[in-house]
Structures are given as structure tokens and as C-alpha cells.
JSON list of C-alpha atoms (C1' of nucleotides) in Angstrom, two decimals:
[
{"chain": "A", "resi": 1, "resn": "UNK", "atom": "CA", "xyz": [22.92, 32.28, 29.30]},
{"chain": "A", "resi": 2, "resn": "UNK", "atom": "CA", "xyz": [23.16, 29.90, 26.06]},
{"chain": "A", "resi": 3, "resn": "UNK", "atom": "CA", "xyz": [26.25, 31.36, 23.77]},
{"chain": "A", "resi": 4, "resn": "UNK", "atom": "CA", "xyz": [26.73, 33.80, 21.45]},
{"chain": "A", "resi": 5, "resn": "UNK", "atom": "CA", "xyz": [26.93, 32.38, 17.65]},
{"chain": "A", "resi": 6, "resn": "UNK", "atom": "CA", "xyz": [30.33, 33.39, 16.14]},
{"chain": "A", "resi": 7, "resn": "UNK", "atom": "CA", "xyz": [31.22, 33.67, 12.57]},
{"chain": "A", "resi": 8, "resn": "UNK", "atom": "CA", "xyz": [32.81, 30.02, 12.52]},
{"chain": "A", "resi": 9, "resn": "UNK", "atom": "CA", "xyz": [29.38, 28.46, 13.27]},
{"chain": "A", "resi": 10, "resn": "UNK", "atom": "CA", "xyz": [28.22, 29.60, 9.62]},
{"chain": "A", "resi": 11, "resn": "UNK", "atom": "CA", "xyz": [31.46, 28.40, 7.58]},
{"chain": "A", "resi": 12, "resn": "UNK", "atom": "CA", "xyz": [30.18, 25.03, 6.72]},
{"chain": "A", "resi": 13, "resn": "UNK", "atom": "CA", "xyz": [27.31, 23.57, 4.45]},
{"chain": "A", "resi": 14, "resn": "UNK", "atom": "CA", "xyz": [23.90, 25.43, 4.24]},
{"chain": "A", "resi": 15, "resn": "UNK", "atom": "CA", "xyz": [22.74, 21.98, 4.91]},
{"chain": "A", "resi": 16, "resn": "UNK", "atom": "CA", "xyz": [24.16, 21.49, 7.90]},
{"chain": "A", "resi": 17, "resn": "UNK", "atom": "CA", "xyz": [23.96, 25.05, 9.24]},
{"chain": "A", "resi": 18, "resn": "UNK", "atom": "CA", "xyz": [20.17, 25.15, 8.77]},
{"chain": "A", "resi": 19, "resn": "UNK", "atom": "CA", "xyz": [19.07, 22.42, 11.11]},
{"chain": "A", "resi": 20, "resn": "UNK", "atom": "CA", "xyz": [21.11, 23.41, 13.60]},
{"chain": "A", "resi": 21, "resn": "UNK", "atom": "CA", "xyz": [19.51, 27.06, 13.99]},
{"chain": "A", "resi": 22, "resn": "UNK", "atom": "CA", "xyz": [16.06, 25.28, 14.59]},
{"chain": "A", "resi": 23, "resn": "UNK", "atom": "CA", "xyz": [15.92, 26.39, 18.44]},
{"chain": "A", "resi": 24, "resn": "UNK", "atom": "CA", "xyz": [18.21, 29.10, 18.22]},
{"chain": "A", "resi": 25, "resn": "UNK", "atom": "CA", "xyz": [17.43, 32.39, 19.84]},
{"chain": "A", "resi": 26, "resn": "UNK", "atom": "CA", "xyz": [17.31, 35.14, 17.13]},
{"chain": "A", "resi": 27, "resn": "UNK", "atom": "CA", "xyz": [17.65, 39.44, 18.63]},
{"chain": "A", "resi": 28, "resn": "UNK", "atom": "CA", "xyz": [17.55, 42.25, 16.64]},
{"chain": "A", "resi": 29, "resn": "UNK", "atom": "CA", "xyz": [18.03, 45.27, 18.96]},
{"chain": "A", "resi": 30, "resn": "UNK", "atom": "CA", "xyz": [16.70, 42.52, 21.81]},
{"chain": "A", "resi": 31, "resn": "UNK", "atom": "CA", "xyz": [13.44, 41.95, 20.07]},
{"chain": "A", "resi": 32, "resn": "UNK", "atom": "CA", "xyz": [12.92, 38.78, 18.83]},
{"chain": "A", "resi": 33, "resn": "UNK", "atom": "CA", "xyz": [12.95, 34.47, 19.30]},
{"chain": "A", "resi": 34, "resn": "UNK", "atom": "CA", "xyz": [13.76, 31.14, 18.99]},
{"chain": "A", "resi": 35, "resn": "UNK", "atom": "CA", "xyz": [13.98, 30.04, 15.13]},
{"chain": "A", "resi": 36, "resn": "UNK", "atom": "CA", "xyz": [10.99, 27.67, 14.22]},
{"chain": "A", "resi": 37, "resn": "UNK", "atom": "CA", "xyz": [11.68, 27.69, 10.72]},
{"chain": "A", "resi": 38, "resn": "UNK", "atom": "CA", "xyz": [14.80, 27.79, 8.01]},
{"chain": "A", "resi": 39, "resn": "UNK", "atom": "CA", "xyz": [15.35, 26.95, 4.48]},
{"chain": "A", "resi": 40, "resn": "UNK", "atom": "CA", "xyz": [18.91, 26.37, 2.65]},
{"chain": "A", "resi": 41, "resn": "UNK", "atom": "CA", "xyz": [19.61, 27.95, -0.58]},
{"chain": "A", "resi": 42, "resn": "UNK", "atom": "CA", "xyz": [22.81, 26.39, -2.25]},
{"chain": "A", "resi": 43, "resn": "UNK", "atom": "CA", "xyz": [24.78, 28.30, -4.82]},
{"chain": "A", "resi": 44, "resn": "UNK", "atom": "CA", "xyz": [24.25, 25.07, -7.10]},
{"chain": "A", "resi": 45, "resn": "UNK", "atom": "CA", "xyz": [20.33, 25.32, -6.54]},
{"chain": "A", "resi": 46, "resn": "UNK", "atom": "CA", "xyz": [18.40, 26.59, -9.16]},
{"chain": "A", "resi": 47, "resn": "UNK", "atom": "CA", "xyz": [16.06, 28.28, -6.78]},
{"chain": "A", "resi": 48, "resn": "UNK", "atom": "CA", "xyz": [18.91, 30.44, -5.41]},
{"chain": "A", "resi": 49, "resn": "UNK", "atom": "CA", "xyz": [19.27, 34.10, -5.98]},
{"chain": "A", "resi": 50, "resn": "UNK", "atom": "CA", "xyz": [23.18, 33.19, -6.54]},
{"chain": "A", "resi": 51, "resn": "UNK", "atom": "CA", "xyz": [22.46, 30.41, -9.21]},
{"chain": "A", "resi": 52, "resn": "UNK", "atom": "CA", "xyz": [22.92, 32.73, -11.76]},
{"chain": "A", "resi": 53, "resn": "UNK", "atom": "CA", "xyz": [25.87, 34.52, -10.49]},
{"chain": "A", "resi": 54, "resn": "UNK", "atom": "CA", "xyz": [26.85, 37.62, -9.06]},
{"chain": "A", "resi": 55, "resn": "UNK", "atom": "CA", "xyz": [24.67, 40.95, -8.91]},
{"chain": "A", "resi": 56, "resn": "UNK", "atom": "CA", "xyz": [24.08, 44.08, -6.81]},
{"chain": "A", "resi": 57, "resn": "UNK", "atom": "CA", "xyz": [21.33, 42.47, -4.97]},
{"chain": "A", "resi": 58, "resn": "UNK", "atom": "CA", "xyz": [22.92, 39.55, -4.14]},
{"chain": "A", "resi": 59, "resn": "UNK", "atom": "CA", "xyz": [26.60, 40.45, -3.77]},
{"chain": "A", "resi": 60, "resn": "UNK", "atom": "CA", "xyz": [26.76, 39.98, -0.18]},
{"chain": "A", "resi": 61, "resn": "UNK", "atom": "CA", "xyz": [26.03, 35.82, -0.45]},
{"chain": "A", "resi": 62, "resn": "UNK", "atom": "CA", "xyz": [29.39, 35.77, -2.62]},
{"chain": "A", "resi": 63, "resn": "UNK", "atom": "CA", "xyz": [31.50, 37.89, 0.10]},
{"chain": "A", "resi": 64, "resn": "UNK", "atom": "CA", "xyz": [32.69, 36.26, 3.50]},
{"chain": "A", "resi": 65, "resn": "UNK", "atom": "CA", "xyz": [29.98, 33.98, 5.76]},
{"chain": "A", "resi": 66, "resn": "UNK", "atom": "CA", "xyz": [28.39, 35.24, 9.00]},
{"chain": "A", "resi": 67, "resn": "UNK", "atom": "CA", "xyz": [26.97, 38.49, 7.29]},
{"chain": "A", "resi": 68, "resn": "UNK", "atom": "CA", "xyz": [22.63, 39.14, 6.49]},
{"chain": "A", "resi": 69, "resn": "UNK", "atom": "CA", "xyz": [21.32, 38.86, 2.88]},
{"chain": "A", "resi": 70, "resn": "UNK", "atom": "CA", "xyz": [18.26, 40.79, 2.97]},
{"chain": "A", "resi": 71, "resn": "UNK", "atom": "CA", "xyz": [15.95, 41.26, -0.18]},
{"chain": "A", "resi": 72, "resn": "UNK", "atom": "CA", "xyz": [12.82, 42.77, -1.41]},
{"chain": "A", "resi": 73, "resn": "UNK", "atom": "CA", "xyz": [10.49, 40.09, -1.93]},
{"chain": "A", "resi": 74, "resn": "UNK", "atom": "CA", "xyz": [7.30, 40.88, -4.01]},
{"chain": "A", "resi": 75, "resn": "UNK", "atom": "CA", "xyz": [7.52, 44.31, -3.99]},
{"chain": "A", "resi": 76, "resn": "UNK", "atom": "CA", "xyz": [6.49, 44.63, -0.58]},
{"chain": "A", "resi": 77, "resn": "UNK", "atom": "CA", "xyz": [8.16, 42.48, 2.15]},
{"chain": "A", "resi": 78, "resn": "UNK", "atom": "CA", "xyz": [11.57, 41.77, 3.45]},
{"chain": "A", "resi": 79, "resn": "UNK", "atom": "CA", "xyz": [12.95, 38.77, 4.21]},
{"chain": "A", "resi": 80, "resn": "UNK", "atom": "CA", "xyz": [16.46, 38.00, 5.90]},
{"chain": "A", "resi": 81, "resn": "UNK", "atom": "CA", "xyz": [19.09, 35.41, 5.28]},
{"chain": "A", "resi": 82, "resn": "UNK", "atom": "CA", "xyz": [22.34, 34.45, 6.87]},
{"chain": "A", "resi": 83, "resn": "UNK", "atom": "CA", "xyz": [25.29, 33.85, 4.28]},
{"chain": "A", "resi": 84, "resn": "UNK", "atom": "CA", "xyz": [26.90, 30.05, 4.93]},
{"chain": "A", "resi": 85, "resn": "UNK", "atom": "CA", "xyz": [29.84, 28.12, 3.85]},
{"chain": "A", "resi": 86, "resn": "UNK", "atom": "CA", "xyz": [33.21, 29.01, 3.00]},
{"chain": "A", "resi": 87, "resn": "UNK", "atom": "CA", "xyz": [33.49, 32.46, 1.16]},
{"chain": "A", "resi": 88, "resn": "UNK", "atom": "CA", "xyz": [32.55, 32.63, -2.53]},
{"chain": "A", "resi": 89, "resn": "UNK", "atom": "CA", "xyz": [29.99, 29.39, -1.95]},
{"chain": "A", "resi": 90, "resn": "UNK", "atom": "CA", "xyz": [27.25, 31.60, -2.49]},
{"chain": "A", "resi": 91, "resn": "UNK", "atom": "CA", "xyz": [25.03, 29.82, -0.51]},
{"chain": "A", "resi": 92, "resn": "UNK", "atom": "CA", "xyz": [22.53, 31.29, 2.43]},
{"chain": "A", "resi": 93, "resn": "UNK", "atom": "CA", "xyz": [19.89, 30.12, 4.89]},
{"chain": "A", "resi": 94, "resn": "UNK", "atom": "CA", "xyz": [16.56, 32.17, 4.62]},
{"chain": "A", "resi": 95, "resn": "UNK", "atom": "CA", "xyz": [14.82, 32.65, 8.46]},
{"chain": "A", "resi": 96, "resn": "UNK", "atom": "CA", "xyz": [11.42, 31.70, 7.86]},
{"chain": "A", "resi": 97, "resn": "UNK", "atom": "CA", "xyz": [9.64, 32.01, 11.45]},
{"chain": "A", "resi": 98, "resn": "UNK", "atom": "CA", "xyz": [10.22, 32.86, 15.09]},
{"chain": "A", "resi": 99, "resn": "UNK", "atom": "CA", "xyz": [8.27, 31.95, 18.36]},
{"chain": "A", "resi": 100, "resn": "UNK", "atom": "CA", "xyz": [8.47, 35.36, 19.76]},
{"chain": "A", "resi": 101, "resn": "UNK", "atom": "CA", "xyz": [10.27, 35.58, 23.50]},
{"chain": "A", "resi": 102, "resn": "UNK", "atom": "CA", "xyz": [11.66, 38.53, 23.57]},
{"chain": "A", "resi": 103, "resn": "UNK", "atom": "CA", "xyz": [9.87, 42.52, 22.47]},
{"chain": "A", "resi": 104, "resn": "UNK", "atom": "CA", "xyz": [6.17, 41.27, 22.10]},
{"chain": "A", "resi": 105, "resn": "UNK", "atom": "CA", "xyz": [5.11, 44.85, 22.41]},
{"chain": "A", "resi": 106, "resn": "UNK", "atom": "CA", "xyz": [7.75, 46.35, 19.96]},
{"chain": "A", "resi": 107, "resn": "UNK", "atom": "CA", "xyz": [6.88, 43.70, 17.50]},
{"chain": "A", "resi": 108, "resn": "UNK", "atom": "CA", "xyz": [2.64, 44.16, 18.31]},
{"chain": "A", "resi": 109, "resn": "UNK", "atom": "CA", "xyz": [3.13, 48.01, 17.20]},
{"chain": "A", "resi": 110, "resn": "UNK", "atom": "CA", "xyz": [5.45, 47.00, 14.18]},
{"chain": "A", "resi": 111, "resn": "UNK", "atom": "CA", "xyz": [3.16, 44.54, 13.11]},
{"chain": "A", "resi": 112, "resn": "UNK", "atom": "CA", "xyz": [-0.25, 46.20, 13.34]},
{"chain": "A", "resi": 113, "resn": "UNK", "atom": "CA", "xyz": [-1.73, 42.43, 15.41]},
{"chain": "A", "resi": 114, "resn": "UNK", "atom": "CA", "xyz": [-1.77, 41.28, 19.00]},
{"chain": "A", "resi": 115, "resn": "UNK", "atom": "CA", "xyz": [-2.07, 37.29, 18.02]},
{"chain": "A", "resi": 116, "resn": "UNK", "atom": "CA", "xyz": [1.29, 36.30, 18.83]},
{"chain": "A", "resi": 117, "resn": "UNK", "atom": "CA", "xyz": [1.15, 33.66, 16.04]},
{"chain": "A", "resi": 118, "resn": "UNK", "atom": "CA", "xyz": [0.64, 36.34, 13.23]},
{"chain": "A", "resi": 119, "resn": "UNK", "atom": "CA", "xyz": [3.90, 37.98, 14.63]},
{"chain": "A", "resi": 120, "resn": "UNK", "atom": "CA", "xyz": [6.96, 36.08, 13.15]},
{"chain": "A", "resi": 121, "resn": "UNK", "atom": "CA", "xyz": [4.91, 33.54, 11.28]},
{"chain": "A", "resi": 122, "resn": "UNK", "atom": "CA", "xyz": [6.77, 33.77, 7.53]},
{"chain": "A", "resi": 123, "resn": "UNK", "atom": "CA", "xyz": [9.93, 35.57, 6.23]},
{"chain": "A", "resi": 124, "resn": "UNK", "atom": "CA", "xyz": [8.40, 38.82, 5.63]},
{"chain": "A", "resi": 125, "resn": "UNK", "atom": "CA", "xyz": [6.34, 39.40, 8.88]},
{"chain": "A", "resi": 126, "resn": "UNK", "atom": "CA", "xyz": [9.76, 38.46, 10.77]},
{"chain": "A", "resi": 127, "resn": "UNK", "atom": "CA", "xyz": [11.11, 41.03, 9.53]},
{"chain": "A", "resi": 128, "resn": "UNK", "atom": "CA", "xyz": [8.58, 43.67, 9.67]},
{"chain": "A", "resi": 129, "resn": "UNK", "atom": "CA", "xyz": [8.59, 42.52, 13.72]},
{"chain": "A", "resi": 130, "resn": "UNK", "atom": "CA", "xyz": [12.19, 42.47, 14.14]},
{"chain": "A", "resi": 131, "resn": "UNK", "atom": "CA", "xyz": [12.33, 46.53, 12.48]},
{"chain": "A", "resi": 132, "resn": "UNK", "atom": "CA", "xyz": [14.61, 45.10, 9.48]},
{"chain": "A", "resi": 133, "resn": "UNK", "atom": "CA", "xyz": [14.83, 46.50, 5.99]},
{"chain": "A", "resi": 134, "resn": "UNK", "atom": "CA", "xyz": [17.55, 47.15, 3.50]},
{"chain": "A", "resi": 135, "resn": "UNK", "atom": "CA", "xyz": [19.24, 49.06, 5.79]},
{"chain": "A", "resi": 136, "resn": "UNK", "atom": "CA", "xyz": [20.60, 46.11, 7.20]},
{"chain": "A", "resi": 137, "resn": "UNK", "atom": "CA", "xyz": [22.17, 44.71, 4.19]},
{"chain": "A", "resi": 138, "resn": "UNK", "atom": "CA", "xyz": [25.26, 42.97, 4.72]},
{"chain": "A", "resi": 139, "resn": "UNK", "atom": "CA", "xyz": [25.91, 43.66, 9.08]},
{"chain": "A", "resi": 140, "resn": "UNK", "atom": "CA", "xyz": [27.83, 41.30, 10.84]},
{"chain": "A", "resi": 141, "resn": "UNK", "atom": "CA", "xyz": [26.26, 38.06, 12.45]},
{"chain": "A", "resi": 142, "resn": "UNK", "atom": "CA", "xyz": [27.88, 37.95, 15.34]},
{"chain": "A", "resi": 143, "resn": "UNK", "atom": "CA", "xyz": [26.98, 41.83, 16.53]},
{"chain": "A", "resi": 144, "resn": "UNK", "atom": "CA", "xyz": [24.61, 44.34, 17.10]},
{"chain": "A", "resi": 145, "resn": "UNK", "atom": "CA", "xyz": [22.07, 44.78, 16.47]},
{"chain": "A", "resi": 146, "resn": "UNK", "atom": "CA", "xyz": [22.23, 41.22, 15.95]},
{"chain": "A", "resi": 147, "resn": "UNK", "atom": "CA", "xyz": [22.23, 38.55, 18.66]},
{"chain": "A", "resi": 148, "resn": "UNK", "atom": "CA", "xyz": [22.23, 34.77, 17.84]},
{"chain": "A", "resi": 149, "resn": "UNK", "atom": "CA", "xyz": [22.43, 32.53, 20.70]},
{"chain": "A", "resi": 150, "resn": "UNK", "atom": "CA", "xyz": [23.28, 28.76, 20.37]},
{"chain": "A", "resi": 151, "resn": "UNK", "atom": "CA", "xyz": [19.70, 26.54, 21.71]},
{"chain": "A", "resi": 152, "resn": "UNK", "atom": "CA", "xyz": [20.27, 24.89, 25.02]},
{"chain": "A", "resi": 153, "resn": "UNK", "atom": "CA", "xyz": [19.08, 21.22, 24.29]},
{"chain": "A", "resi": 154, "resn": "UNK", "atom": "CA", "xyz": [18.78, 19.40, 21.73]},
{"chain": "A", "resi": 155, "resn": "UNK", "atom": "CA", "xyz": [16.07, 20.12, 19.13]},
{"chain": "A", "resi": 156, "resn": "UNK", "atom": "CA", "xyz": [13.36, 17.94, 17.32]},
{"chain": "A", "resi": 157, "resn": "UNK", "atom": "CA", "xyz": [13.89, 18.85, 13.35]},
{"chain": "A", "resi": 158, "resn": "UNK", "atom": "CA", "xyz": [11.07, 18.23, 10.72]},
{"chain": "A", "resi": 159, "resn": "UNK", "atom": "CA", "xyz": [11.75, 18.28, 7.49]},
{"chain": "A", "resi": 160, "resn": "UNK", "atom": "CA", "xyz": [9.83, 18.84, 4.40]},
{"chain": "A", "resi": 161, "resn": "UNK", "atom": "CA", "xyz": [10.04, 21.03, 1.02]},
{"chain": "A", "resi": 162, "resn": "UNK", "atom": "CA", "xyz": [10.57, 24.57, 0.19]},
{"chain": "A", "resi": 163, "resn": "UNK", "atom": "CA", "xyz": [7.60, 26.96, -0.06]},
{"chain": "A", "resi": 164, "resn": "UNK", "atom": "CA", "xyz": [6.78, 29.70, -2.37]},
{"chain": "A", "resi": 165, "resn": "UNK", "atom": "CA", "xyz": [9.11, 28.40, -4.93]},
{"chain": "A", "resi": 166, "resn": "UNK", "atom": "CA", "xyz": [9.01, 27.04, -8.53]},
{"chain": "A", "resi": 167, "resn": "UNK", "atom": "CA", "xyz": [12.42, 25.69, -9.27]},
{"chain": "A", "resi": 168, "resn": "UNK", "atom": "CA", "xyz": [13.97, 23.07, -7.90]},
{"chain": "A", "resi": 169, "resn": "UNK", "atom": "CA", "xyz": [10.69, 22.37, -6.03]},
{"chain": "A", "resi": 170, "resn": "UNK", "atom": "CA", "xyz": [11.47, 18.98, -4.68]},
{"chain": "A", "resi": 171, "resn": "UNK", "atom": "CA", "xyz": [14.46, 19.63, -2.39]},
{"chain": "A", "resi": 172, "resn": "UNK", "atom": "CA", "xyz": [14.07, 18.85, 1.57]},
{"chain": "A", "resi": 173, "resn": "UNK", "atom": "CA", "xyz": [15.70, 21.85, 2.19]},
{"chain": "A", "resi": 174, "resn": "UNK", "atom": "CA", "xyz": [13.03, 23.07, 4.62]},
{"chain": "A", "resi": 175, "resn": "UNK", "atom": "CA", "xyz": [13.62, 22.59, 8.52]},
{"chain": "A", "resi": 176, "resn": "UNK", "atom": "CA", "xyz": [11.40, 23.50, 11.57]},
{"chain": "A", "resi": 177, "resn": "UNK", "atom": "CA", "xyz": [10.97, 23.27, 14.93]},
{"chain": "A", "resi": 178, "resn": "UNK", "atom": "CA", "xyz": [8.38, 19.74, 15.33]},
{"chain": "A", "resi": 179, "resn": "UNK", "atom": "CA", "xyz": [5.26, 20.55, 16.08]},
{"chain": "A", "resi": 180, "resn": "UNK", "atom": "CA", "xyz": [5.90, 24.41, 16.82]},
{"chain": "A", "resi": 181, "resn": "UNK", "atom": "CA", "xyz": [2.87, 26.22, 16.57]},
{"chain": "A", "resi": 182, "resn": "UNK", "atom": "CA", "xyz": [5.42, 29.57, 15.26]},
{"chain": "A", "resi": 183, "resn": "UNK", "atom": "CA", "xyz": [5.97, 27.83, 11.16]},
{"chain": "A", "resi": 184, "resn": "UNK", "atom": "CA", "xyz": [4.45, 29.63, 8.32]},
{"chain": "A", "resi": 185, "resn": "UNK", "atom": "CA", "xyz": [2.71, 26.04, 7.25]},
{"chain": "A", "resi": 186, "resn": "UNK", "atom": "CA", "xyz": [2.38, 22.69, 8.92]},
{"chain": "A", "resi": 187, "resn": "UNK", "atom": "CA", "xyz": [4.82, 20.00, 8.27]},
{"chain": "A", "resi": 188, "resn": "UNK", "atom": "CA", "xyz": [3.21, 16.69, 7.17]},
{"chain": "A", "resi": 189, "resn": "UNK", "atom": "CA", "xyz": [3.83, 14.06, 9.37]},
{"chain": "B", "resi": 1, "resn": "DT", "atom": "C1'", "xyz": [13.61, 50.90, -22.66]},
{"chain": "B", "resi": 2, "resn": "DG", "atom": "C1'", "xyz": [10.05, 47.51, -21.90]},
{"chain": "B", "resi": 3, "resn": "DC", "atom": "C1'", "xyz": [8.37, 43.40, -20.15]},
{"chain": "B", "resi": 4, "resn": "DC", "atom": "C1'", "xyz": [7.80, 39.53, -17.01]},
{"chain": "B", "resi": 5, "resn": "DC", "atom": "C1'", "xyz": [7.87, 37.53, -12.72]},
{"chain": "B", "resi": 6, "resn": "DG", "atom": "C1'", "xyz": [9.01, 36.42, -7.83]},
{"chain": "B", "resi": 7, "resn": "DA", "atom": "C1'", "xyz": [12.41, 32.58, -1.37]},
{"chain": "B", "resi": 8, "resn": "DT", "atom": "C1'", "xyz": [4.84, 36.97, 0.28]},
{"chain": "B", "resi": 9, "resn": "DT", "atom": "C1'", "xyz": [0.93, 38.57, 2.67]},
{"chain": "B", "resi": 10, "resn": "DA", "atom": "C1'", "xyz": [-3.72, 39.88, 3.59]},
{"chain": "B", "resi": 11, "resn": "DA", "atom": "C1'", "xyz": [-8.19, 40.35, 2.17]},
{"chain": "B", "resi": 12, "resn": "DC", "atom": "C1'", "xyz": [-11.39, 38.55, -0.27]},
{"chain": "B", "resi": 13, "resn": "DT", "atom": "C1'", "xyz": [-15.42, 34.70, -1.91]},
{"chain": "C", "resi": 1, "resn": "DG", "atom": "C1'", "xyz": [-10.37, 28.33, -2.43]},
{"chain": "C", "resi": 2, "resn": "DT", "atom": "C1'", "xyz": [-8.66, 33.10, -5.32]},
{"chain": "C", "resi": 3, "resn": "DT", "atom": "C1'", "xyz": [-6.36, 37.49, -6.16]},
{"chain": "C", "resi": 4, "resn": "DA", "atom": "C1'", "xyz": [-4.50, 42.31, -5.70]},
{"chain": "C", "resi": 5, "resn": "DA", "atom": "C1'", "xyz": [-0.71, 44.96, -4.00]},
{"chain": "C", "resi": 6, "resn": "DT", "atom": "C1'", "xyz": [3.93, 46.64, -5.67]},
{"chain": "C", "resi": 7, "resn": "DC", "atom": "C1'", "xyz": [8.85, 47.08, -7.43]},
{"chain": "C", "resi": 8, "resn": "DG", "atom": "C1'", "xyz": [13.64, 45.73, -8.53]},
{"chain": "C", "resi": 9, "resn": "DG", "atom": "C1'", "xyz": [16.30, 42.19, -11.05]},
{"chain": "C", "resi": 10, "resn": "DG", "atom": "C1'", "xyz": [17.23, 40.05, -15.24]},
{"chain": "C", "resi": 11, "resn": "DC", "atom": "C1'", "xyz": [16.88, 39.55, -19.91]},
{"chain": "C", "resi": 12, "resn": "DA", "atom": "C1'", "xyz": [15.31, 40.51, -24.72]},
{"chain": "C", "resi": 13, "resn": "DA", "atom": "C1'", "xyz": [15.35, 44.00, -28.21]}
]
DNA sequence: TGCCCGATTAACT
DNA sequence: GTTAATCGGGCAA
């Protein structure tokens, strides 16, 4: 059994946490899968939700790393985060797509589809899969209902720019799993 | 208080 | 390819 991710693993750069969760195993009350896709928000980037300091919403990214930053996203969706770097950085990598493993079922009936693509295919279906909401604002990393397990090997990282943005547009701050099938959009070659 | 807009998705043509 | 759904944050007044 791969290990458990402890709080140390997310005290460094977003940009160096972010690549490394590509083929990580991501639980949430055992349902979920190995991360496909990431993206790095910096405290420094202008297409953060810290750039412009310190709020209700986003208080958690300016407390301690190792802790979920979850926000309403159009109205609508979800979408889940894990705070990086040394406390007060600000900075946060957004989970952008799982290759479900683990819960199929659970995440069929959340989810309203059987295609196993459509599951955990973009930051707000993960998290209407996984069961999170709000009410999982700022919980701990490194315990339940969350599980993070280290990947076994060695993973092959594409790497490409940010989606759904409109600052700071040309970044490479998107990572994902080579040719996964699980991403929200192909990377180009 | 009012207004604009977004780290999205699904259902359209 | 386009667009509606839907609501809280952030800022102007």
C-alpha cells in the first residue's frame, strides 16, 4: 500500500507540489482516484483568488498548508484545492480530474452518468462524485475523510496552460497525467 | 444597495 | 460551434 501524504509534502512551491500529485491516489470517504489533472495558483498570480488579498472565501489559502480550499464556482459547481507552501504564501493547487478506481457506483448515483469518463472529468464534476461541498471547507489533508496516497512509480507529466481563465493566461501552470484519457481537455503534443 | 463577472457544465444548433 | 443556468465576491456609488 503506496503512503499516506502528510502535511510536509504540501509546504513547498505550488510549482513543485503540483506535478508531483499527477498519479496520486485521491479518497474522499474511499471514493475516488488517481489525479490526472492539477493546476497551481500562486499568491503572486493574477489569476489567483489570493492575488488580491485576504477574504472570507478565501481565508483558508492564507492559514497553514495541507488544509482544502473549496469554492463556489459559477454559481453552481464546486471545485477543491489543496493549500501549498509555507503558511501565509497564499498559494493552492486546484484538482482538476481523476481516473476513477475506487466508489464507481457511489460516484454513478452522485453524478447522474454511467460513462466513467464523464465522472471526474473537470473540477466541478470531481467534486460532485467525490460528495464534496462547502462543508468541507478548510479539513485537514492528511485525514478523513480525506486520503492522499503518494503514486507508486514514476509519472509521465504534460504540461500546458490554464483553462477557464482570463488573467495571466499564458502560465504553464497546468499538469496532467500524459495521455490519460481522465483530463478535462487534451494536452497538445 | 446595485452591478458585473467568474479556476464550469450541459444542452443546445 | 454557442449559450443558459445561478450566486457570492468585490467594488463603485
Amino acid at each position: 500500500m503506496p503512503a499516506l501524504l502528510r502535511r510536509k509534502f504540501f509546504v513547498r512551491s505550488v510549482h513543485e507540489v503540483a506535478p508531483e500529485l499527477i498519479g496520486a491516489t485521491l479518497l474522499f470517504n474511499g471514493v475516488g482516484g488517481v489525479i490526472v489533472e492539477v493546476e497551481a495558483y500562486h499568491q503572486t498570480d493574477a489569476a489567483a483568488h489570493s492575488f488580491n488579498g485576504r477574504t472570507a472565501r478565501n481565508a483558508v489559502m492564507f492559514g497553514p498548508p495541507g488544509y482544502a480550499y473549496i469554492y463556489r464556482s459559477y454559481g453552481i459547481h464546486w471545485c477543491l484545492n489543496f493549500v501549498c507552501e509555507p503558511e501565509g504564501i497564499a498559494s493552492a493547487v486546484l484538482i482538476r480530474a481523476l481516473a476513477p478506481t475506487h466508489g464507481l457506483a457511489a460516484m454513478r448515483r452522485r453524478r447522474g452518468v454511467a460513462d466513467e469518463r464523464l465522472l471526474c472529468s473537470g473540477p466541478g464534476r470531481l467534486c460532485q462524485a467525490l460528495g464534496i461541498s462547502d462543508k468541507h471547507y478548510g479539513l485537514a489533508l492528511d485525514q478523513p475523510p480525506f486520503q492522499i496516497l503518494a503514486r507508486g512509480i514514476a509519472a509521465e507529466v504534460a504540461i500546458g496552460p490554464r483553462i477557464g481563465i482570463t488573467k495571466a493566461i499564458d502560465h504553464p501552470w497546468r499538469y496532467g497525467l500524459k495521455d490519460s484519457r481522465f483530463v478535462s481537455k487534451p494536452f497538445r503534443a
